[in-house]
């Protein structure tokens, strides 16, 4: 046994993660892949790396020092189960199996329970940052037992990205907590990307600026409170010119956004938890809408507003859009952290939202200055019920709300879809409202389904006898 860590699955993510591990002082990495060719290629391409090439699960297990620790990086779903089944046969109690793939967290909960019965530890770890991050330092969100964290923690800390001097990894919580948090990370990423896309669209159609000119706007924004990886790469994408046509690349890319499903998982989970993640939902739906060309063709003749959309003062409009973007972003993150809070309560995880915001500061797609403010907010008040209500964010919303409204009004009048901007503003107005028309909804529910209601002026549960004499009676609480 010569290796202290192993990697199973050597496609882009696995091979880069194995190279990252092998580059760290003291590590020797056992590598295994279903088809032999990938292992051979990796060994041939990096003769200098501290790899131990293995070609069977038996050889893989024999090459690992105890407790054996292996990270699986294969296609999520069936392939992950197949690899776990093989590892369980050759590993022993106390060993650790880590799934670094993009598993759906209920699968991780199921796998952790099943593997634990063999005495082997199972850790579902969300890994963010794509190929580049896997190689140079990802943000890592491990779940699993406290026992496995003792062995795994130092290894993961050695390969994670570093932000403000801290490695971007923390023991998120037990069993599926890591994959849950990774899922919400991806959902927030969807919202952030959609908000930026709406900002670009409004500026382009309102001011007539070219993509290259708008790239400069984003580059400028990246110096302020919006500073983030996504704003930075937006400027890069907008600057890019297509070699073939000489047009801006953004004008020749087909306008149908793809998705691998993590946004949908975030929204589905939020629906079952009863958490309004409207920014993430609208971002996910916007991708779906874009990807139905037949429906878009069928709707092409729908009329829009009569007047051309132009803004009188381009600079003022751009500043309004910047403020709308920042305010909507605050709402999207606040909603995402709300989902983590609700998930932790539902699945009995102890998740430190402040620690989560700190490990997202480096390595992952949503890395941003802004996450320091989130970390500050949770440091100040760990049980903060609504992230957006922390003073820094509440102040920013108060400062930005007038601009945000002007932008949503302009978009509506111009017929420019801005679902994430406008739904975030609707959430803001909903959450701050002193009274909501939910009272009428309760009345309707009581009318047709005797679902009962509570009153503002006394304790108890009530029902109006709608089909009788319409007097009110005290009733059993049926929700
Ligand atoms: P893929 O998701 O494309 O999976 C390819 C790997 O899975 C290969 O090593 C393949 O072996 C192996 N595999 C398959 Br397919 N079926 C198998 C089976 N039944 N038994 C054993 N191995 C099997 O690789 P990836 O893009 O590197 O992603 C790896 C994981 O990381 C995924 O869960 C992904 O969602 C996640 N992830 C990816 C990114 C990213 O940016 N790509 C980012 C974050 C997380 P073979 O060589 O023999 O076919």
PDB file of N, CA, C and O in Angstrom, residues 241-314:
ATOM      1  N   UNK A 241     -15.114  38.392 -30.622  1.00  0.00           N
ATOM      2  CA  UNK A 241     -15.587  38.557 -32.002  1.00  0.00           C
ATOM      3  C   UNK A 241     -15.476  37.217 -32.706  1.00  0.00           C
ATOM      4  O   UNK A 241     -14.473  36.503 -32.560  1.00  0.00           O
ATOM      5  N   UNK A 242     -16.509  36.860 -33.469  1.00  0.00           N
ATOM      6  CA  UNK A 242     -16.516  35.590 -34.187  1.00  0.00           C
ATOM      7  C   UNK A 242     -15.546  35.662 -35.362  1.00  0.00           C
ATOM      8  O   UNK A 242     -15.638  36.575 -36.196  1.00  0.00           O
ATOM      9  N   UNK A 243     -14.626  34.700 -35.429  1.00  0.00           N
ATOM     10  CA  UNK A 243     -13.590  34.729 -36.464  1.00  0.00           C
ATOM     11  C   UNK A 243     -14.192  34.573 -37.859  1.00  0.00           C
ATOM     12  O   UNK A 243     -13.728  35.190 -38.821  1.00  0.00           O
ATOM     13  N   UNK A 244     -15.240  33.781 -37.950  1.00  0.00           N
ATOM     14  CA  UNK A 244     -15.805  33.475 -39.262  1.00  0.00           C
ATOM     15  C   UNK A 244     -16.581  34.642 -39.877  1.00  0.00           C
ATOM     16  O   UNK A 244     -16.432  34.949 -41.051  1.00  0.00           O
ATOM     17  N   UNK A 245     -17.411  35.289 -39.046  1.00  0.00           N
ATOM     18  CA  UNK A 245     -18.302  36.318 -39.581  1.00  0.00           C
ATOM     19  C   UNK A 245     -17.859  37.741 -39.233  1.00  0.00           C
ATOM     20  O   UNK A 245     -18.376  38.707 -39.793  1.00  0.00           O
ATOM     21  N   UNK A 246     -16.961  37.867 -38.283  1.00  0.00           N
ATOM     22  CA  UNK A 246     -16.541  39.196 -37.836  1.00  0.00           C
ATOM     23  C   UNK A 246     -17.571  39.866 -36.944  1.00  0.00           C
ATOM     24  O   UNK A 246     -17.429  41.009 -36.528  1.00  0.00           O
ATOM     25  N   UNK A 247     -18.647  39.142 -36.634  1.00  0.00           N
ATOM     26  CA  UNK A 247     -19.697  39.703 -35.759  1.00  0.00           C
ATOM     27  C   UNK A 247     -19.351  39.430 -34.303  1.00  0.00           C
ATOM     28  O   UNK A 247     -18.552  38.532 -34.015  1.00  0.00           O
ATOM     29  N   UNK A 248     -20.016  40.149 -33.383  1.00  0.00           N
ATOM     30  CA  UNK A 248     -19.824  39.784 -31.972  1.00  0.00           C
ATOM     31  C   UNK A 248     -20.262  38.325 -31.793  1.00  0.00           C
ATOM     32  O   UNK A 248     -21.299  37.922 -32.326  1.00  0.00           O
ATOM     33  N   UNK A 249     -19.473  37.555 -31.053  1.00  0.00           N
ATOM     34  CA  UNK A 249     -19.799  36.131 -30.886  1.00  0.00           C
ATOM     35  C   UNK A 249     -21.208  35.953 -30.331  1.00  0.00           C
ATOM     36  O   UNK A 249     -21.949  35.064 -30.755  1.00  0.00           O
ATOM     37  N   UNK A 250     -21.593  36.864 -29.388  1.00  0.00           N
ATOM     38  CA  UNK A 250     -22.906  36.727 -28.746  1.00  0.00           C
ATOM     39  C   UNK A 250     -24.048  36.816 -29.768  1.00  0.00           C
ATOM     40  O   UNK A 250     -25.132  36.296 -29.540  1.00  0.00           O
ATOM     41  N   UNK A 251     -23.776  37.436 -30.917  1.00  0.00           N
ATOM     42  CA  UNK A 251     -24.810  37.549 -31.947  1.00  0.00           C
ATOM     43  C   UNK A 251     -24.897  36.331 -32.859  1.00  0.00           C
ATOM     44  O   UNK A 251     -25.852  36.204 -33.629  1.00  0.00           O
ATOM     45  N   UNK A 252     -23.901  35.463 -32.813  1.00  0.00           N
ATOM     46  CA  UNK A 252     -23.990  34.262 -33.656  1.00  0.00           C
ATOM     47  C   UNK A 252     -24.269  32.999 -32.838  1.00  0.00           C
ATOM     48  O   UNK A 252     -24.540  31.936 -33.406  1.00  0.00           O
ATOM     49  N   UNK A 253     -24.227  33.122 -31.511  1.00  0.00           N
ATOM     50  CA  UNK A 253     -24.574  31.954 -30.676  1.00  0.00           C
ATOM     51  C   UNK A 253     -26.093  31.803 -30.682  1.00  0.00           C
ATOM     52  O   UNK A 253     -26.827  32.787 -30.516  1.00  0.00           O
ATOM     53  N   UNK A 254     -26.560  30.561 -30.896  1.00  0.00           N
ATOM     54  CA  UNK A 254     -27.997  30.292 -30.876  1.00  0.00           C
ATOM     55  C   UNK A 254     -28.562  30.622 -29.489  1.00  0.00           C
ATOM     56  O   UNK A 254     -27.993  30.213 -28.469  1.00  0.00           O
ATOM     57  N   UNK A 255     -29.686  31.361 -29.482  1.00  0.00           N
ATOM     58  CA  UNK A 255     -30.215  31.849 -28.200  1.00  0.00           C
ATOM     59  C   UNK A 255     -31.131  30.835 -27.526  1.00  0.00           C
ATOM     60  O   UNK A 255     -32.291  31.117 -27.222  1.00  0.00           O
ATOM     61  N   UNK A 256     -30.604  29.633 -27.305  1.00  0.00           N
ATOM     62  CA  UNK A 256     -31.348  28.588 -26.580  1.00  0.00           C
ATOM     63  C   UNK A 256     -30.435  28.054 -25.485  1.00  0.00           C
ATOM     64  O   UNK A 256     -29.443  27.403 -25.781  1.00  0.00           O
ATOM     65  N   UNK A 257     -30.802  28.358 -24.213  1.00  0.00           N
ATOM     66  CA  UNK A 257     -29.900  28.005 -23.124  1.00  0.00           C
ATOM     67  C   UNK A 257     -30.118  26.574 -22.672  1.00  0.00           C
ATOM     68  O   UNK A 257     -31.254  26.138 -22.482  1.00  0.00           O
ATOM     69  N   UNK A 258     -29.029  25.856 -22.489  1.00  0.00           N
ATOM     70  CA  UNK A 258     -29.086  24.473 -22.017  1.00  0.00           C
ATOM     71  C   UNK A 258     -29.075  24.406 -20.505  1.00  0.00           C
ATOM     72  O   UNK A 258     -28.875  25.422 -19.820  1.00  0.00           O
ATOM     73  N   UNK A 259     -29.304  23.219 -19.981  1.00  0.00           N
ATOM     74  CA  UNK A 259     -29.295  23.022 -18.534  1.00  0.00           C
ATOM     75  C   UNK A 259     -29.062  21.546 -18.261  1.00  0.00           C
ATOM     76  O   UNK A 259     -29.524  20.694 -19.009  1.00  0.00           O
ATOM     77  N   UNK A 260     -28.314  21.293 -17.186  1.00  0.00           N
ATOM     78  CA  UNK A 260     -28.047  19.886 -16.839  1.00  0.00           C
ATOM     79  C   UNK A 260     -28.945  19.407 -15.712  1.00  0.00           C
ATOM     80  O   UNK A 260     -28.822  18.281 -15.258  1.00  0.00           O
ATOM     81  N   UNK A 261     -29.833  20.269 -15.222  1.00  0.00           N
ATOM     82  CA  UNK A 261     -30.830  19.789 -14.270  1.00  0.00           C
ATOM     83  C   UNK A 261     -30.666  20.229 -12.827  1.00  0.00           C
ATOM     84  O   UNK A 261     -31.573  20.042 -12.022  1.00  0.00           O
ATOM     85  N   UNK A 262     -29.519  20.843 -12.492  1.00  0.00           N
ATOM     86  CA  UNK A 262     -29.365  21.197 -11.069  1.00  0.00           C
ATOM     87  C   UNK A 262     -30.240  22.398 -10.686  1.00  0.00           C
ATOM     88  O   UNK A 262     -30.675  22.497  -9.539  1.00  0.00           O
ATOM     89  N   UNK A 263     -30.511  23.274 -11.663  1.00  0.00           N
ATOM     90  CA  UNK A 263     -31.428  24.382 -11.382  1.00  0.00           C
ATOM     91  C   UNK A 263     -32.817  23.837 -11.093  1.00  0.00           C
ATOM     92  O   UNK A 263     -33.490  24.242 -10.133  1.00  0.00           O
ATOM     93  N   UNK A 264     -33.237  22.884 -11.918  1.00  0.00           N
ATOM     94  CA  UNK A 264     -34.565  22.275 -11.724  1.00  0.00           C
ATOM     95  C   UNK A 264     -34.636  21.565 -10.372  1.00  0.00           C
ATOM     96  O   UNK A 264     -35.639  21.683  -9.659  1.00  0.00           O
ATOM     97  N   UNK A 265     -33.579  20.857  -9.973  1.00  0.00           N
ATOM     98  CA  UNK A 265     -33.573  20.200  -8.653  1.00  0.00           C
ATOM     99  C   UNK A 265     -33.752  21.231  -7.542  1.00  0.00           C
ATOM    100  O   UNK A 265     -34.488  21.003  -6.583  1.00  0.00           O
ATOM    101  N   UNK A 266     -33.047  22.355  -7.688  1.00  0.00           N
ATOM    102  CA  UNK A 266     -33.122  23.388  -6.642  1.00  0.00           C
ATOM    103  C   UNK A 266     -34.553  23.895  -6.508  1.00  0.00           C
ATOM    104  O   UNK A 266     -35.057  24.091  -5.399  1.00  0.00           O
ATOM    105  N   UNK A 267     -35.207  24.084  -7.650  1.00  0.00           N
ATOM    106  CA  UNK A 267     -36.568  24.616  -7.628  1.00  0.00           C
ATOM    107  C   UNK A 267     -37.549  23.550  -7.120  1.00  0.00           C
ATOM    108  O   UNK A 267     -38.415  23.831  -6.286  1.00  0.00           O
ATOM    109  N   UNK A 268     -37.395  22.316  -7.602  1.00  0.00           N
ATOM    110  CA  UNK A 268     -38.279  21.232  -7.131  1.00  0.00           C
ATOM    111  C   UNK A 268     -38.176  21.063  -5.621  1.00  0.00           C
ATOM    112  O   UNK A 268     -39.184  20.924  -4.926  1.00  0.00           O
ATOM    113  N   UNK A 269     -36.943  21.088  -5.125  1.00  0.00           N
ATOM    114  CA  UNK A 269     -36.723  20.921  -3.684  1.00  0.00           C
ATOM    115  C   UNK A 269     -37.330  22.097  -2.926  1.00  0.00           C
ATOM    116  O   UNK A 269     -37.961  21.915  -1.881  1.00  0.00           O
ATOM    117  N   UNK A 270     -37.149  23.294  -3.479  1.00  0.00           N
ATOM    118  CA  UNK A 270     -37.701  24.481  -2.829  1.00  0.00           C
ATOM    119  C   UNK A 270     -39.225  24.404  -2.769  1.00  0.00           C
ATOM    120  O   UNK A 270     -39.842  24.775  -1.768  1.00  0.00           O
ATOM    121  N   UNK A 271     -39.830  23.893  -3.836  1.00  0.00           N
ATOM    122  CA  UNK A 271     -41.289  23.752  -3.843  1.00  0.00           C
ATOM    123  C   UNK A 271     -41.725  22.805  -2.730  1.00  0.00           C
ATOM    124  O   UNK A 271     -42.673  23.089  -2.005  1.00  0.00           O
ATOM    125  N   UNK A 272     -41.011  21.684  -2.569  1.00  0.00           N
ATOM    126  CA  UNK A 272     -41.439  20.773  -1.499  1.00  0.00           C
ATOM    127  C   UNK A 272     -41.143  21.334  -0.115  1.00  0.00           C
ATOM    128  O   UNK A 272     -41.842  21.003   0.834  1.00  0.00           O
ATOM    129  N   UNK A 273     -40.128  22.170  -0.012  1.00  0.00           N
ATOM    130  CA  UNK A 273     -39.823  22.770   1.301  1.00  0.00           C
ATOM    131  C   UNK A 273     -40.688  24.006   1.569  1.00  0.00           C
ATOM    132  O   UNK A 273     -40.676  24.538   2.673  1.00  0.00           O
ATOM    133  N   UNK A 274     -41.400  24.485   0.550  1.00  0.00           N
ATOM    134  CA  UNK A 274     -42.207  25.697   0.708  1.00  0.00           C
ATOM    135  C   UNK A 274     -41.365  26.958   0.804  1.00  0.00           C
ATOM    136  O   UNK A 274     -41.703  27.893   1.517  1.00  0.00           O
ATOM    137  N   UNK A 275     -40.268  26.986   0.077  1.00  0.00           N
ATOM    138  CA  UNK A 275     -39.386  28.164   0.094  1.00  0.00           C
ATOM    139  C   UNK A 275     -39.484  28.886  -1.248  1.00  0.00           C
ATOM    140  O   UNK A 275     -39.241  28.279  -2.293  1.00  0.00           O
ATOM    141  N   UNK A 276     -39.848  30.167  -1.240  1.00  0.00           N
ATOM    142  CA  UNK A 276     -39.997  30.873  -2.521  1.00  0.00           C
ATOM    143  C   UNK A 276     -38.657  31.302  -3.126  1.00  0.00           C
ATOM    144  O   UNK A 276     -38.180  32.396  -2.866  1.00  0.00           O
ATOM    145  N   UNK A 277     -38.070  30.444  -3.929  1.00  0.00           N
ATOM    146  CA  UNK A 277     -36.830  30.820  -4.623  1.00  0.00           C
ATOM    147  C   UNK A 277     -37.183  31.345  -6.022  1.00  0.00           C
ATOM    148  O   UNK A 277     -36.759  30.796  -7.040  1.00  0.00           O
ATOM    149  N   UNK A 278     -37.939  32.446  -6.056  1.00  0.00           N
ATOM    150  CA  UNK A 278     -38.488  32.892  -7.338  1.00  0.00           C
ATOM    151  C   UNK A 278     -37.411  33.291  -8.346  1.00  0.00           C
ATOM    152  O   UNK A 278     -37.582  33.064  -9.542  1.00  0.00           O
ATOM    153  N   UNK A 279     -36.304  33.864  -7.876  1.00  0.00           N
ATOM    154  CA  UNK A 279     -35.235  34.254  -8.804  1.00  0.00           C
ATOM    155  C   UNK A 279     -34.665  33.033  -9.516  1.00  0.00           C
ATOM    156  O   UNK A 279     -34.468  33.032 -10.738  1.00  0.00           O
ATOM    157  N   UNK A 280     -34.404  31.975  -8.751  1.00  0.00           N
ATOM    158  CA  UNK A 280     -33.839  30.747  -9.326  1.00  0.00           C
ATOM    159  C   UNK A 280     -34.872  30.092 -10.255  1.00  0.00           C
ATOM    160  O   UNK A 280     -34.538  29.626 -11.345  1.00  0.00           O
ATOM    161  N   UNK A 281     -36.137  30.090  -9.815  1.00  0.00           N
ATOM    162  CA  UNK A 281     -37.187  29.471 -10.630  1.00  0.00           C
ATOM    163  C   UNK A 281     -37.320  30.206 -11.963  1.00  0.00           C
ATOM    164  O   UNK A 281     -37.368  29.581 -13.033  1.00  0.00           O
ATOM    165  N   UNK A 282     -37.373  31.541 -11.921  1.00  0.00           N
ATOM    166  CA  UNK A 282     -37.529  32.297 -13.174  1.00  0.00           C
ATOM    167  C   UNK A 282     -36.329  32.091 -14.089  1.00  0.00           C
ATOM    168  O   UNK A 282     -36.475  32.038 -15.307  1.00  0.00           O
ATOM    169  N   UNK A 283     -35.141  31.981 -13.490  1.00  0.00           N
ATOM    170  CA  UNK A 283     -33.946  31.756 -14.308  1.00  0.00           C
ATOM    171  C   UNK A 283     -34.021  30.395 -14.990  1.00  0.00           C
ATOM    172  O   UNK A 283     -33.666  30.242 -16.159  1.00  0.00           O
ATOM    173  N   UNK A 284     -34.511  29.403 -14.260  1.00  0.00           N
ATOM    174  CA  UNK A 284     -34.625  28.055 -14.814  1.00  0.00           C
ATOM    175  C   UNK A 284     -35.686  28.037 -15.916  1.00  0.00           C
ATOM    176  O   UNK A 284     -35.479  27.477 -16.997  1.00  0.00           O
ATOM    177  N   UNK A 285     -36.829  28.700 -15.648  1.00  0.00           N
ATOM    178  CA  UNK A 285     -37.898  28.757 -16.656  1.00  0.00           C
ATOM    179  C   UNK A 285     -37.461  29.560 -17.890  1.00  0.00           C
ATOM    180  O   UNK A 285     -37.864  29.244 -19.006  1.00  0.00           O
ATOM    181  N   UNK A 286     -36.647  30.591 -17.666  1.00  0.00           N
ATOM    182  CA  UNK A 286     -36.192  31.399 -18.807  1.00  0.00           C
ATOM    183  C   UNK A 286     -35.369  30.535 -19.757  1.00  0.00           C
ATOM    184  O   UNK A 286     -35.450  30.666 -20.979  1.00  0.00           O
ATOM    185  N   UNK A 287     -34.554  29.630 -19.185  1.00  0.00           N
ATOM    186  CA  UNK A 287     -33.797  28.718 -20.054  1.00  0.00           C
ATOM    187  C   UNK A 287     -34.760  27.800 -20.810  1.00  0.00           C
ATOM    188  O   UNK A 287     -34.567  27.551 -22.003  1.00  0.00           O
ATOM    189  N   UNK A 288     -35.797  27.316 -20.116  1.00  0.00           N
ATOM    190  CA  UNK A 288     -36.754  26.423 -20.784  1.00  0.00           C
ATOM    191  C   UNK A 288     -37.459  27.162 -21.910  1.00  0.00           C
ATOM    192  O   UNK A 288     -37.607  26.640 -23.013  1.00  0.00           O
ATOM    193  N   UNK A 289     -37.923  28.389 -21.611  1.00  0.00           N
ATOM    194  CA  UNK A 289     -38.632  29.179 -22.635  1.00  0.00           C
ATOM    195  C   UNK A 289     -37.740  29.358 -23.870  1.00  0.00           C
ATOM    196  O   UNK A 289     -38.191  29.175 -25.007  1.00  0.00           O
ATOM    197  N   UNK A 290     -36.473  29.656 -23.619  1.00  0.00           N
ATOM    198  CA  UNK A 290     -35.573  29.919 -24.750  1.00  0.00           C
ATOM    199  C   UNK A 290     -35.414  28.684 -25.627  1.00  0.00           C
ATOM    200  O   UNK A 290     -35.169  28.788 -26.823  1.00  0.00           O
ATOM    201  N   UNK A 291     -35.555  27.529 -25.026  1.00  0.00           N
ATOM    202  CA  UNK A 291     -35.250  26.281 -25.731  1.00  0.00           C
ATOM    203  C   UNK A 291     -36.446  25.613 -26.402  1.00  0.00           C
ATOM    204  O   UNK A 291     -36.410  24.424 -26.683  1.00  0.00           O
ATOM    205  N   UNK A 292     -37.515  26.402 -26.621  1.00  0.00           N
ATOM    206  CA  UNK A 292     -38.668  25.879 -27.368  1.00  0.00           C
ATOM    207  C   UNK A 292     -38.864  26.682 -28.643  1.00  0.00           C
ATOM    208  O   UNK A 292     -39.759  27.517 -28.736  1.00  0.00           O
ATOM    209  N   UNK A 293     -38.038  26.430 -29.655  1.00  0.00           N
ATOM    210  CA  UNK A 293     -38.112  27.245 -30.883  1.00  0.00           C
ATOM    211  C   UNK A 293     -39.470  27.180 -31.564  1.00  0.00           C
ATOM    212  O   UNK A 293     -39.922  28.178 -32.134  1.00  0.00           O
ATOM    213  N   UNK A 294     -40.147  26.031 -31.461  1.00  0.00           N
ATOM    214  CA  UNK A 294     -41.428  25.910 -32.151  1.00  0.00           C
ATOM    215  C   UNK A 294     -42.468  26.825 -31.506  1.00  0.00           C
ATOM    216  O   UNK A 294     -43.269  27.450 -32.196  1.00  0.00           O
ATOM    217  N   UNK A 295     -42.430  26.933 -30.185  1.00  0.00           N
ATOM    218  CA  UNK A 295     -43.379  27.822 -29.510  1.00  0.00           C
ATOM    219  C   UNK A 295     -43.013  29.281 -29.772  1.00  0.00           C
ATOM    220  O   UNK A 295     -43.886  30.130 -29.955  1.00  0.00           O
ATOM    221  N   UNK A 296     -41.721  29.553 -29.784  1.00  0.00           N
ATOM    222  CA  UNK A 296     -41.302  30.938 -30.052  1.00  0.00           C
ATOM    223  C   UNK A 296     -41.702  31.343 -31.467  1.00  0.00           C
ATOM    224  O   UNK A 296     -42.105  32.483 -31.707  1.00  0.00           O
ATOM    225  N   UNK A 297     -41.599  30.413 -32.405  1.00  0.00           N
ATOM    226  CA  UNK A 297     -42.013  30.715 -33.779  1.00  0.00           C
ATOM    227  C   UNK A 297     -43.522  30.969 -33.822  1.00  0.00           C
ATOM    228  O   UNK A 297     -43.997  31.884 -34.492  1.00  0.00           O
ATOM    229  N   UNK A 298     -44.282  30.163 -33.077  1.00  0.00           N
ATOM    230  CA  UNK A 298     -45.741  30.305 -33.065  1.00  0.00           C
ATOM    231  C   UNK A 298     -46.165  31.642 -32.457  1.00  0.00           C
ATOM    232  O   UNK A 298     -47.244  32.162 -32.756  1.00  0.00           O
ATOM    233  N   UNK A 299     -45.332  32.211 -31.591  1.00  0.00           N
ATOM    234  CA  UNK A 299     -45.697  33.446 -30.887  1.00  0.00           C
ATOM    235  C   UNK A 299     -45.082  34.695 -31.526  1.00  0.00           C
ATOM    236  O   UNK A 299     -45.316  35.809 -31.060  1.00  0.00           O
ATOM    237  N   UNK A 300     -44.305  34.491 -32.587  1.00  0.00           N
ATOM    238  CA  UNK A 300     -43.542  35.618 -33.148  1.00  0.00           C
ATOM    239  C   UNK A 300     -44.423  36.784 -33.576  1.00  0.00           C
ATOM    240  O   UNK A 300     -44.019  37.939 -33.517  1.00  0.00           O
ATOM    241  N   UNK A 301     -45.670  36.498 -33.990  1.00  0.00           N
ATOM    242  CA  UNK A 301     -46.525  37.600 -34.476  1.00  0.00           C
ATOM    243  C   UNK A 301     -47.287  38.285 -33.345  1.00  0.00           C
ATOM    244  O   UNK A 301     -48.054  39.224 -33.594  1.00  0.00           O
ATOM    245  N   UNK A 302     -47.123  37.850 -32.099  1.00  0.00           N
ATOM    246  CA  UNK A 302     -47.792  38.553 -30.992  1.00  0.00           C
ATOM    247  C   UNK A 302     -47.311  40.010 -30.985  1.00  0.00           C
ATOM    248  O   UNK A 302     -46.108  40.252 -31.049  1.00  0.00           O
ATOM    249  N   UNK A 303     -48.232  40.948 -30.870  1.00  0.00           N
ATOM    250  CA  UNK A 303     -47.781  42.343 -30.893  1.00  0.00           C
ATOM    251  C   UNK A 303     -47.074  42.751 -29.601  1.00  0.00           C
ATOM    252  O   UNK A 303     -47.377  42.241 -28.527  1.00  0.00           O
ATOM    253  N   UNK A 304     -46.156  43.677 -29.751  1.00  0.00           N
ATOM    254  CA  UNK A 304     -45.488  44.281 -28.596  1.00  0.00           C
ATOM    255  C   UNK A 304     -45.926  45.723 -28.490  1.00  0.00           C
ATOM    256  O   UNK A 304     -46.873  46.136 -29.169  1.00  0.00           O
ATOM    257  N   UNK A 305     -45.248  46.510 -27.661  1.00  0.00           N
ATOM    258  CA  UNK A 305     -45.631  47.918 -27.531  1.00  0.00           C
ATOM    259  C   UNK A 305     -45.433  48.668 -28.858  1.00  0.00           C
ATOM    260  O   UNK A 305     -44.593  48.286 -29.672  1.00  0.00           O
ATOM    261  N   UNK A 306     -46.241  49.727 -29.041  1.00  0.00           N
ATOM    262  CA  UNK A 306     -46.173  50.482 -30.295  1.00  0.00           C
ATOM    263  C   UNK A 306     -44.901  51.299 -30.430  1.00  0.00           C
ATOM    264  O   UNK A 306     -44.339  51.436 -31.495  1.00  0.00           O
ATOM    265  N   UNK A 307     -44.477  51.849 -29.282  1.00  0.00           N
ATOM    266  CA  UNK A 307     -43.352  52.792 -29.380  1.00  0.00           C
ATOM    267  C   UNK A 307     -42.008  52.114 -29.294  1.00  0.00           C
ATOM    268  O   UNK A 307     -41.833  51.125 -28.615  1.00  0.00           O
ATOM    269  N   UNK A 308     -41.038  52.681 -29.996  1.00  0.00           N
ATOM    270  CA  UNK A 308     -39.647  52.248 -29.927  1.00  0.00           C
ATOM    271  C   UNK A 308     -39.107  52.481 -28.529  1.00  0.00           C
ATOM    272  O   UNK A 308     -39.482  53.454 -27.869  1.00  0.00           O
ATOM    273  N   UNK A 309     -38.228  51.614 -28.081  1.00  0.00           N
ATOM    274  CA  UNK A 309     -37.641  51.788 -26.758  1.00  0.00           C
ATOM    275  C   UNK A 309     -36.313  52.532 -26.873  1.00  0.00           C
ATOM    276  O   UNK A 309     -35.359  52.036 -27.455  1.00  0.00           O
ATOM    277  N   UNK A 310     -36.309  53.747 -26.356  1.00  0.00           N
ATOM    278  CA  UNK A 310     -35.028  54.450 -26.264  1.00  0.00           C
ATOM    279  C   UNK A 310     -34.971  55.133 -24.912  1.00  0.00           C
ATOM    280  O   UNK A 310     -35.999  55.547 -24.370  1.00  0.00           O
ATOM    281  N   UNK A 311     -33.789  55.233 -24.361  1.00  0.00           N
ATOM    282  CA  UNK A 311     -33.669  55.942 -23.086  1.00  0.00           C
ATOM    283  C   UNK A 311     -33.011  57.286 -23.340  1.00  0.00           C
ATOM    284  O   UNK A 311     -32.134  57.409 -24.196  1.00  0.00           O
ATOM    285  N   UNK A 312     -33.498  58.294 -22.609  1.00  0.00           N
ATOM    286  CA  UNK A 312     -33.019  59.657 -22.830  1.00  0.00           C
ATOM    287  C   UNK A 312     -31.575  59.812 -22.347  1.00  0.00           C
ATOM    288  O   UNK A 312     -30.736  60.406 -23.031  1.00  0.00           O
ATOM    289  N   UNK A 313     -31.291  59.269 -21.188  1.00  0.00           N
ATOM    290  CA  UNK A 313     -29.955  59.445 -20.607  1.00  0.00           C
ATOM    291  C   UNK A 313     -29.339  58.056 -20.403  1.00  0.00           C
ATOM    292  O   UNK A 313     -29.658  57.354 -19.438  1.00  0.00           O
ATOM    293  N   UNK A 314     -28.469  57.684 -21.327  1.00  0.00           N
ATOM    294  CA  UNK A 314     -27.912  56.317 -21.310  1.00  0.00           C
ATOM    295  C   UNK A 314     -27.163  56.035 -20.010  1.00  0.00           C
ATOM    296  O   UNK A 314     -27.324  54.961 -19.415  1.00  0.00           O
TER     297      UNK A 314
END
